[in-house]
Amino acid sequence: MMDIRNRNLAEVAQADDFIVSDKLISLLLTQVSENKVLNSVFADLFNPEGSEIYLYPITDFVQTGMPVNFYTVVESARRQGKTAIGYRLMKLAHQAEAAYGVVLNPEKTQAISFSSADKVILLAED
C-alpha cells in the first residue's frame, strides 16, 4: 500500500496482509542508520535469492495445548535451519486491535499455549 491514508480501507475490507510501504521504508532506514550491521540483514531479506518470511504451522515446531516459551520455538526452528521471529494466534486473526494475532519479537520467557491452527513466523530459504 503506497499511501498510509488508505489503511482504513484495508481495515474495512478486513485485509490482514497489506504493507504500508512508506512506513516500512522509514522504519528500515531508521534501523540501518542506528545500526549499520543490520544493512546486511535487510539486504538478505530483500534479495530475491535470500531468506524469505514464511508462516509455518506451529505444530511443525512444538506440541500444542501445553505452555511453552518462545525460546523453545526458536530452538526447534533453529534445528530445522530456520529463524523464528514471531507467531500468529489464529483466534485473533480478525481483530485489527490485536494486530490480527501477529506477534513479532515476542517476550522469550513468557509461556504461551498454542492451538493447532496457530503459525510461527520464520526467516528461511525454501
JSON list of N, CA and C in Angstrom, two decimals, residues 24-91:
[
{"chain": "A", "resi": 24, "resn": "LEU", "atom": "N", "xyz": [7.11, 1.35, 6.20]},
{"chain": "A", "resi": 24, "resn": "LEU", "atom": "CA", "xyz": [8.10, 0.28, 6.25]},
{"chain": "A", "resi": 24, "resn": "LEU", "atom": "C", "xyz": [9.49, 0.81, 5.89]},
{"chain": "A", "resi": 25, "resn": "ILE", "atom": "N", "xyz": [9.57, 1.59, 4.84]},
{"chain": "A", "resi": 25, "resn": "ILE", "atom": "CA", "xyz": [10.86, 2.15, 4.41]},
{"chain": "A", "resi": 25, "resn": "ILE", "atom": "C", "xyz": [11.42, 3.08, 5.49]},
{"chain": "A", "resi": 26, "resn": "SER", "atom": "N", "xyz": [10.57, 3.89, 6.10]},
{"chain": "A", "resi": 26, "resn": "SER", "atom": "CA", "xyz": [11.02, 4.79, 7.16]},
{"chain": "A", "resi": 26, "resn": "SER", "atom": "C", "xyz": [11.60, 4.01, 8.33]},
{"chain": "A", "resi": 27, "resn": "LEU", "atom": "N", "xyz": [10.91, 2.95, 8.73]},
{"chain": "A", "resi": 27, "resn": "LEU", "atom": "CA", "xyz": [11.40, 2.13, 9.84]},
{"chain": "A", "resi": 27, "resn": "LEU", "atom": "C", "xyz": [12.71, 1.44, 9.48]},
{"chain": "A", "resi": 28, "resn": "LEU", "atom": "N", "xyz": [12.82, 0.95, 8.25]},
{"chain": "A", "resi": 28, "resn": "LEU", "atom": "CA", "xyz": [14.04, 0.29, 7.80]},
{"chain": "A", "resi": 28, "resn": "LEU", "atom": "C", "xyz": [15.22, 1.26, 7.82]},
{"chain": "A", "resi": 29, "resn": "LEU", "atom": "N", "xyz": [15.03, 2.45, 7.27]},
{"chain": "A", "resi": 29, "resn": "LEU", "atom": "CA", "xyz": [16.11, 3.43, 7.24]},
{"chain": "A", "resi": 29, "resn": "LEU", "atom": "C", "xyz": [16.54, 3.84, 8.65]},
{"chain": "A", "resi": 30, "resn": "THR", "atom": "N", "xyz": [15.59, 3.95, 9.54]},
{"chain": "A", "resi": 30, "resn": "THR", "atom": "CA", "xyz": [15.91, 4.28, 10.93]},
{"chain": "A", "resi": 30, "resn": "THR", "atom": "C", "xyz": [16.76, 3.19, 11.56]},
{"chain": "A", "resi": 31, "resn": "GLN", "atom": "N", "xyz": [16.38, 1.94, 11.34]},
{"chain": "A", "resi": 31, "resn": "GLN", "atom": "CA", "xyz": [17.15, 0.82, 11.90]},
{"chain": "A", "resi": 31, "resn": "GLN", "atom": "C", "xyz": [18.58, 0.81, 11.36]},
{"chain": "A", "resi": 32, "resn": "VAL", "atom": "N", "xyz": [18.74, 0.97, 10.06]},
{"chain": "A", "resi": 32, "resn": "VAL", "atom": "CA", "xyz": [20.07, 0.92, 9.45]},
{"chain": "A", "resi": 32, "resn": "VAL", "atom": "C", "xyz": [20.91, 2.11, 9.89]},
{"chain": "A", "resi": 33, "resn": "SER", "atom": "N", "xyz": [20.30, 3.28, 10.04]},
{"chain": "A", "resi": 33, "resn": "SER", "atom": "CA", "xyz": [21.07, 4.45, 10.47]},
{"chain": "A", "resi": 33, "resn": "SER", "atom": "C", "xyz": [21.57, 4.30, 11.90]},
{"chain": "A", "resi": 34, "resn": "GLU", "atom": "N", "xyz": [20.83, 3.57, 12.73]},
{"chain": "A", "resi": 34, "resn": "GLU", "atom": "CA", "xyz": [21.24, 3.36, 14.11]},
{"chain": "A", "resi": 34, "resn": "GLU", "atom": "C", "xyz": [22.18, 2.17, 14.28]},
{"chain": "A", "resi": 35, "resn": "ASN", "atom": "N", "xyz": [22.12, 1.22, 13.35]},
{"chain": "A", "resi": 35, "resn": "ASN", "atom": "CA", "xyz": [22.96, 0.02, 13.46]},
{"chain": "A", "resi": 35, "resn": "ASN", "atom": "C", "xyz": [23.33, -0.45, 12.05]},
{"chain": "A", "resi": 36, "resn": "LYS", "atom": "N", "xyz": [24.49, -0.08, 11.59]},
{"chain": "A", "resi": 36, "resn": "LYS", "atom": "CA", "xyz": [24.94, -0.37, 10.22]},
{"chain": "A", "resi": 36, "resn": "LYS", "atom": "C", "xyz": [24.99, -1.87, 9.91]},
{"chain": "A", "resi": 37, "resn": "VAL", "atom": "N", "xyz": [25.21, -2.71, 10.93]},
{"chain": "A", "resi": 37, "resn": "VAL", "atom": "CA", "xyz": [25.28, -4.15, 10.74]},
{"chain": "A", "resi": 37, "resn": "VAL", "atom": "C", "xyz": [23.96, -4.70, 10.18]},
{"chain": "A", "resi": 38, "resn": "LEU", "atom": "N", "xyz": [22.86, -4.04, 10.50]},
{"chain": "A", "resi": 38, "resn": "LEU", "atom": "CA", "xyz": [21.55, -4.50, 10.03]},
{"chain": "A", "resi": 38, "resn": "LEU", "atom": "C", "xyz": [21.40, -4.39, 8.51]},
{"chain": "A", "resi": 39, "resn": "ASN", "atom": "N", "xyz": [22.24, -3.59, 7.88]},
{"chain": "A", "resi": 39, "resn": "ASN", "atom": "CA", "xyz": [22.15, -3.44, 6.43]},
{"chain": "A", "resi": 39, "resn": "ASN", "atom": "C", "xyz": [22.27, -4.79, 5.73]},
{"chain": "A", "resi": 40, "resn": "SER", "atom": "N", "xyz": [23.20, -5.62, 6.16]},
{"chain": "A", "resi": 40, "resn": "SER", "atom": "CA", "xyz": [23.37, -6.93, 5.52]},
{"chain": "A", "resi": 40, "resn": "SER", "atom": "C", "xyz": [22.17, -7.84, 5.78]},
{"chain": "A", "resi": 41, "resn": "VAL", "atom": "N", "xyz": [21.55, -7.71, 6.94]},
{"chain": "A", "resi": 41, "resn": "VAL", "atom": "CA", "xyz": [20.35, -8.50, 7.25]},
{"chain": "A", "resi": 41, "resn": "VAL", "atom": "C", "xyz": [19.22, -8.10, 6.31]},
{"chain": "A", "resi": 42, "resn": "PHE", "atom": "N", "xyz": [18.98, -6.80, 6.19]},
{"chain": "A", "resi": 42, "resn": "PHE", "atom": "CA", "xyz": [17.91, -6.33, 5.30]},
{"chain": "A", "resi": 42, "resn": "PHE", "atom": "C", "xyz": [18.23, -6.65, 3.84]},
{"chain": "A", "resi": 43, "resn": "ALA", "atom": "N", "xyz": [19.50, -6.55, 3.46]},
{"chain": "A", "resi": 43, "resn": "ALA", "atom": "CA", "xyz": [19.89, -6.88, 2.08]},
{"chain": "A", "resi": 43, "resn": "ALA", "atom": "C", "xyz": [19.54, -8.34, 1.77]},
{"chain": "A", "resi": 44, "resn": "ASP", "atom": "N", "xyz": [19.78, -9.23, 2.73]},
{"chain": "A", "resi": 44, "resn": "ASP", "atom": "CA", "xyz": [19.44, -10.63, 2.53]},
{"chain": "A", "resi": 44, "resn": "ASP", "atom": "C", "xyz": [17.93, -10.82, 2.42]},
{"chain": "A", "resi": 45, "resn": "LEU", "atom": "N", "xyz": [17.18, -10.11, 3.26]},
{"chain": "A", "resi": 45, "resn": "LEU", "atom": "CA", "xyz": [15.73, -10.24, 3.23]},
{"chain": "A", "resi": 45, "resn": "LEU", "atom": "C", "xyz": [15.13, -9.75, 1.92]},
{"chain": "A", "resi": 46, "resn": "PHE", "atom": "N", "xyz": [15.67, -8.68, 1.38]},
{"chain": "A", "resi": 46, "resn": "PHE", "atom": "CA", "xyz": [15.11, -8.08, 0.18]},
{"chain": "A", "resi": 46, "resn": "PHE", "atom": "C", "xyz": [15.73, -8.60, -1.11]},
{"chain": "A", "resi": 47, "resn": "ASN", "atom": "N", "xyz": [16.73, -9.45, -1.00]},
{"chain": "A", "resi": 47, "resn": "ASN", "atom": "CA", "xyz": [17.36, -10.06, -2.16]},
{"chain": "A", "resi": 47, "resn": "ASN", "atom": "C", "xyz": [16.50, -11.24, -2.61]},
{"chain": "A", "resi": 48, "resn": "PRO", "atom": "N", "xyz": [16.18, -11.34, -3.90]},
{"chain": "A", "resi": 48, "resn": "PRO", "atom": "CA", "xyz": [15.33, -12.45, -4.36]},
{"chain": "A", "resi": 48, "resn": "PRO", "atom": "C", "xyz": [15.91, -13.83, -4.05]},
{"chain": "A", "resi": 49, "resn": "GLU", "atom": "N", "xyz": [17.23, -13.93, -3.94]},
{"chain": "A", "resi": 49, "resn": "GLU", "atom": "CA", "xyz": [17.85, -15.21, -3.63]},
{"chain": "A", "resi": 49, "resn": "GLU", "atom": "C", "xyz": [18.05, -15.43, -2.13]},
{"chain": "A", "resi": 50, "resn": "GLY", "atom": "N", "xyz": [17.73, -14.46, -1.32]},
{"chain": "A", "resi": 50, "resn": "GLY", "atom": "CA", "xyz": [17.98, -14.55, 0.12]},
{"chain": "A", "resi": 50, "resn": "GLY", "atom": "C", "xyz": [16.83, -15.21, 0.86]},
{"chain": "A", "resi": 51, "resn": "SER", "atom": "N", "xyz": [16.84, -15.06, 2.16]},
{"chain": "A", "resi": 51, "resn": "SER", "atom": "CA", "xyz": [15.79, -15.62, 3.01]},
{"chain": "A", "resi": 51, "resn": "SER", "atom": "C", "xyz": [14.47, -14.91, 2.77]},
{"chain": "A", "resi": 52, "resn": "GLU", "atom": "N", "xyz": [13.40, -15.63, 3.02]},
{"chain": "A", "resi": 52, "resn": "GLU", "atom": "CA", "xyz": [12.06, -15.07, 2.93]},
{"chain": "A", "resi": 52, "resn": "GLU", "atom": "C", "xyz": [11.36, -15.24, 4.27]},
{"chain": "A", "resi": 53, "resn": "ILE", "atom": "N", "xyz": [10.25, -14.54, 4.42]},
{"chain": "A", "resi": 53, "resn": "ILE", "atom": "CA", "xyz": [9.44, -14.68, 5.62]},
{"chain": "A", "resi": 53, "resn": "ILE", "atom": "C", "xyz": [8.30, -15.64, 5.31]},
{"chain": "A", "resi": 54, "resn": "TYR", "atom": "N", "xyz": [8.16, -16.66, 6.15]},
{"chain": "A", "resi": 54, "resn": "TYR", "atom": "CA", "xyz": [7.12, -17.67, 5.98]},
{"chain": "A", "resi": 54, "resn": "TYR", "atom": "C", "xyz": [6.30, -17.81, 7.25]},
{"chain": "A", "resi": 55, "resn": "LEU", "atom": "N", "xyz": [5.08, -18.27, 7.09]},
{"chain": "A", "resi": 55, "resn": "LEU", "atom": "CA", "xyz": [4.25, -18.70, 8.21]},
{"chain": "A", "resi": 55, "resn": "LEU", "atom": "C", "xyz": [4.10, -20.21, 8.09]},
{"chain": "A", "resi": 56, "resn": "TYR", "atom": "N", "xyz": [4.61, -20.92, 9.08]},
{"chain": "A", "resi": 56, "resn": "TYR", "atom": "CA", "xyz": [4.54, -22.38, 9.12]},
{"chain": "A", "resi": 56, "resn": "TYR", "atom": "C", "xyz": [3.59, -22.78, 10.25]},
{"chain": "A", "resi": 57, "resn": "PRO", "atom": "N", "xyz": [2.99, -23.95, 10.15]},
{"chain": "A", "resi": 57, "resn": "PRO", "atom": "CA", "xyz": [2.16, -24.43, 11.26]},
{"chain": "A", "resi": 57, "resn": "PRO", "atom": "C", "xyz": [3.00, -24.58, 12.53]},
{"chain": "A", "resi": 58, "resn": "ILE", "atom": "N", "xyz": [2.47, -24.09, 13.62]},
{"chain": "A", "resi": 58, "resn": "ILE", "atom": "CA", "xyz": [3.19, -24.19, 14.90]},
{"chain": "A", "resi": 58, "resn": "ILE", "atom": "C", "xyz": [3.43, -25.65, 15.26]},
{"chain": "A", "resi": 59, "resn": "THR", "atom": "N", "xyz": [2.57, -26.53, 14.77]},
{"chain": "A", "resi": 59, "resn": "THR", "atom": "CA", "xyz": [2.70, -27.96, 15.07]},
{"chain": "A", "resi": 59, "resn": "THR", "atom": "C", "xyz": [3.97, -28.58, 14.49]},
{"chain": "A", "resi": 60, "resn": "ASP", "atom": "N", "xyz": [4.61, -27.89, 13.53]},
{"chain": "A", "resi": 60, "resn": "ASP", "atom": "CA", "xyz": [5.90, -28.37, 13.00]},
{"chain": "A", "resi": 60, "resn": "ASP", "atom": "C", "xyz": [7.04, -28.14, 13.99]},
{"chain": "A", "resi": 61, "resn": "PHE", "atom": "N", "xyz": [6.77, -27.37, 15.06]},
{"chain": "A", "resi": 61, "resn": "PHE", "atom": "CA", "xyz": [7.85, -26.95, 15.96]},
{"chain": "A", "resi": 61, "resn": "PHE", "atom": "C", "xyz": [7.64, -27.31, 17.42]},
{"chain": "A", "resi": 62, "resn": "VAL", "atom": "N", "xyz": [6.41, -27.23, 17.90]},
{"chain": "A", "resi": 62, "resn": "VAL", "atom": "CA", "xyz": [6.13, -27.54, 19.31]},
{"chain": "A", "resi": 62, "resn": "VAL", "atom": "C", "xyz": [4.78, -28.25, 19.43]},
{"chain": "A", "resi": 63, "resn": "GLN", "atom": "N", "xyz": [4.58, -28.90, 20.57]},
{"chain": "A", "resi": 63, "resn": "GLN", "atom": "CA", "xyz": [3.28, -29.50, 20.86]},
{"chain": "A", "resi": 63, "resn": "GLN", "atom": "C", "xyz": [2.31, -28.39, 21.23]},
{"chain": "A", "resi": 64, "resn": "THR", "atom": "N", "xyz": [1.08, -28.54, 20.82]},
{"chain": "A", "resi": 64, "resn": "THR", "atom": "CA", "xyz": [0.07, -27.54, 21.14]},
{"chain": "A", "resi": 64, "resn": "THR", "atom": "C", "xyz": [-0.71, -27.94, 22.38]},
{"chain": "A", "resi": 65, "resn": "GLY", "atom": "N", "xyz": [-1.40, -26.95, 22.95]},
{"chain": "A", "resi": 65, "resn": "GLY", "atom": "CA", "xyz": [-2.24, -27.21, 24.12]},
{"chain": "A", "resi": 65, "resn": "GLY", "atom": "C", "xyz": [-1.51, -27.25, 25.44]},
{"chain": "A", "resi": 66, "resn": "MET", "atom": "N", "xyz": [-0.21, -27.04, 25.41]},
{"chain": "A", "resi": 66, "resn": "MET", "atom": "CA", "xyz": [0.57, -27.00, 26.65]},
{"chain": "A", "resi": 66, "resn": "MET", "atom": "C", "xyz": [1.48, -25.78, 26.61]},
{"chain": "A", "resi": 67, "resn": "PRO", "atom": "N", "xyz": [1.71, -25.14, 27.75]},
{"chain": "A", "resi": 67, "resn": "PRO", "atom": "CA", "xyz": [2.52, -23.91, 27.75]},
{"chain": "A", "resi": 67, "resn": "PRO", "atom": "C", "xyz": [3.97, -24.17, 27.36]},
{"chain": "A", "resi": 68, "resn": "VAL", "atom": "N", "xyz": [4.48, -23.33, 26.46]},
{"chain": "A", "resi": 68, "resn": "VAL", "atom": "CA", "xyz": [5.90, -23.34, 26.09]},
{"chain": "A", "resi": 68, "resn": "VAL", "atom": "C", "xyz": [6.34, -21.88, 26.00]},
{"chain": "A", "resi": 69, "resn": "ASN", "atom": "N", "xyz": [7.63, -21.64, 26.12]},
{"chain": "A", "resi": 69, "resn": "ASN", "atom": "CA", "xyz": [8.10, -20.28, 25.92]},
{"chain": "A", "resi": 69, "resn": "ASN", "atom": "C", "xyz": [8.66, -20.15, 24.50]},
{"chain": "A", "resi": 70, "resn": "PHE", "atom": "N", "xyz": [8.90, -18.92, 24.07]},
{"chain": "A", "resi": 70, "resn": "PHE", "atom": "CA", "xyz": [9.33, -18.71, 22.69]},
{"chain": "A", "resi": 70, "resn": "PHE", "atom": "C", "xyz": [10.75, -19.21, 22.46]},
{"chain": "A", "resi": 71, "resn": "TYR", "atom": "N", "xyz": [11.56, -19.30, 23.52]},
{"chain": "A", "resi": 71, "resn": "TYR", "atom": "CA", "xyz": [12.89, -19.91, 23.37]},
{"chain": "A", "resi": 71, "resn": "TYR", "atom": "C", "xyz": [12.77, -21.32, 22.80]},
{"chain": "A", "resi": 72, "resn": "THR", "atom": "N", "xyz": [11.76, -22.06, 23.24]},
{"chain": "A", "resi": 72, "resn": "THR", "atom": "CA", "xyz": [11.54, -23.42, 22.75]},
{"chain": "A", "resi": 72, "resn": "THR", "atom": "C", "xyz": [11.22, -23.42, 21.26]},
{"chain": "A", "resi": 73, "resn": "VAL", "atom": "N", "xyz": [10.40, -22.47, 20.83]},
{"chain": "A", "resi": 73, "resn": "VAL", "atom": "CA", "xyz": [10.06, -22.34, 19.41]},
{"chain": "A", "resi": 73, "resn": "VAL", "atom": "C", "xyz": [11.31, -21.98, 18.61]},
{"chain": "A", "resi": 74, "resn": "VAL", "atom": "N", "xyz": [12.09, -21.03, 19.11]},
{"chain": "A", "resi": 74, "resn": "VAL", "atom": "CA", "xyz": [13.32, -20.60, 18.43]},
{"chain": "A", "resi": 74, "resn": "VAL", "atom": "C", "xyz": [14.28, -21.77, 18.26]},
{"chain": "A", "resi": 75, "resn": "GLU", "atom": "N", "xyz": [14.47, -22.55, 19.31]},
{"chain": "A", "resi": 75, "resn": "GLU", "atom": "CA", "xyz": [15.39, -23.68, 19.25]},
{"chain": "A", "resi": 75, "resn": "GLU", "atom": "C", "xyz": [14.90, -24.75, 18.27]},
{"chain": "A", "resi": 76, "resn": "SER", "atom": "N", "xyz": [13.62, -25.04, 18.29]},
{"chain": "A", "resi": 76, "resn": "SER", "atom": "CA", "xyz": [13.06, -26.02, 17.37]},
{"chain": "A", "resi": 76, "resn": "SER", "atom": "C", "xyz": [13.23, -25.57, 15.92]},
{"chain": "A", "resi": 77, "resn": "ALA", "atom": "N", "xyz": [13.00, -24.29, 15.67]},
{"chain": "A", "resi": 77, "resn": "ALA", "atom": "CA", "xyz": [13.18, -23.75, 14.31]},
{"chain": "A", "resi": 77, "resn": "ALA", "atom": "C", "xyz": [14.65, -23.80, 13.91]},
{"chain": "A", "resi": 78, "resn": "ARG", "atom": "N", "xyz": [15.54, -23.47, 14.84]},
{"chain": "A", "resi": 78, "resn": "ARG", "atom": "CA", "xyz": [16.98, -23.49, 14.55]},
{"chain": "A", "resi": 78, "resn": "ARG", "atom": "C", "xyz": [17.43, -24.88, 14.12]},
{"chain": "A", "resi": 79, "resn": "ARG", "atom": "N", "xyz": [16.91, -25.89, 14.77]},
{"chain": "A", "resi": 79, "resn": "ARG", "atom": "CA", "xyz": [17.27, -27.27, 14.43]},
{"chain": "A", "resi": 79, "resn": "ARG", "atom": "C", "xyz": [16.83, -27.65, 13.02]},
{"chain": "A", "resi": 80, "resn": "GLN", "atom": "N", "xyz": [15.87, -26.90, 12.48]},
{"chain": "A", "resi": 80, "resn": "GLN", "atom": "CA", "xyz": [15.40, -27.15, 11.12]},
{"chain": "A", "resi": 80, "resn": "GLN", "atom": "C", "xyz": [16.01, -26.15, 10.12]},
{"chain": "A", "resi": 81, "resn": "GLY", "atom": "N", "xyz": [16.99, -25.36, 10.59]},
{"chain": "A", "resi": 81, "resn": "GLY", "atom": "CA", "xyz": [17.65, -24.40, 9.70]},
{"chain": "A", "resi": 81, "resn": "GLY", "atom": "C", "xyz": [16.86, -23.14, 9.43]},
{"chain": "A", "resi": 82, "resn": "LYS", "atom": "N", "xyz": [15.94, -22.81, 10.33]},
{"chain": "A", "resi": 82, "resn": "LYS", "atom": "CA", "xyz": [15.09, -21.64, 10.17]},
{"chain": "A", "resi": 82, "resn": "LYS", "atom": "C", "xyz": [15.26, -20.72, 11.37]},
{"chain": "A", "resi": 83, "resn": "THR", "atom": "N", "xyz": [14.83, -19.47, 11.23]},
{"chain": "A", "resi": 83, "resn": "THR", "atom": "CA", "xyz": [14.91, -18.50, 12.31]},
{"chain": "A", "resi": 83, "resn": "THR", "atom": "C", "xyz": [13.51, -18.02, 12.66]},
{"chain": "A", "resi": 84, "resn": "ALA", "atom": "N", "xyz": [13.05, -18.36, 13.85]},
{"chain": "A", "resi": 84, "resn": "ALA", "atom": "CA", "xyz": [11.72, -17.93, 14.31]},
{"chain": "A", "resi": 84, "resn": "ALA", "atom": "C", "xyz": [11.80, -16.48, 14.78]},
{"chain": "A", "resi": 85, "resn": "ILE", "atom": "N", "xyz": [10.89, -15.65, 14.25]},
{"chain": "A", "resi": 85, "resn": "ILE", "atom": "CA", "xyz": [10.88, -14.23, 14.63]},
{"chain": "A", "resi": 85, "resn": "ILE", "atom": "C", "xyz": [9.56, -13.81, 15.26]},
{"chain": "A", "resi": 86, "resn": "GLY", "atom": "N", "xyz": [8.60, -14.72, 15.32]},
{"chain": "A", "resi": 86, "resn": "GLY", "atom": "CA", "xyz": [7.31, -14.37, 15.91]},
{"chain": "A", "resi": 86, "resn": "GLY", "atom": "C", "xyz": [6.30, -15.48, 15.69]},
{"chain": "A", "resi": 87, "resn": "TYR", "atom": "N", "xyz": [5.04, -15.14, 15.96]},
{"chain": "A", "resi": 87, "resn": "TYR", "atom": "CA", "xyz": [3.96, -16.11, 15.77]},
{"chain": "A", "resi": 87, "resn": "TYR", "atom": "C", "xyz": [2.67, -15.39, 15.47]},
{"chain": "A", "resi": 88, "resn": "ARG", "atom": "N", "xyz": [1.68, -16.16, 15.00]},
{"chain": "A", "resi": 88, "resn": "ARG", "atom": "CA", "xyz": [0.35, -15.61, 14.74]},
{"chain": "A", "resi": 88, "resn": "ARG", "atom": "C", "xyz": [-0.67, -16.50, 15.43]},
{"chain": "A", "resi": 89, "resn": "LEU", "atom": "N", "xyz": [-1.44, -15.89, 16.31]},
{"chain": "A", "resi": 89, "resn": "LEU", "atom": "CA", "xyz": [-2.52, -16.59, 17.01]},
{"chain": "A", "resi": 89, "resn": "LEU", "atom": "C", "xyz": [-3.78, -16.46, 16.17]},
{"chain": "A", "resi": 90, "resn": "MET", "atom": "N", "xyz": [-4.23, -17.55, 15.60]},
{"chain": "A", "resi": 90, "resn": "MET", "atom": "CA", "xyz": [-5.33, -17.50, 14.66]},
{"chain": "A", "resi": 90, "resn": "MET", "atom": "C", "xyz": [-6.66, -17.11, 15.31]},
{"chain": "A", "resi": 91, "resn": "LYS", "atom": "N", "xyz": [-6.79, -17.29, 16.62]},
{"chain": "A", "resi": 91, "resn": "LYS", "atom": "CA", "xyz": [-8.03, -16.87, 17.28]},
{"chain": "A", "resi": 91, "resn": "LYS", "atom": "C", "xyz": [-8.18, -15.34, 17.25]}
]
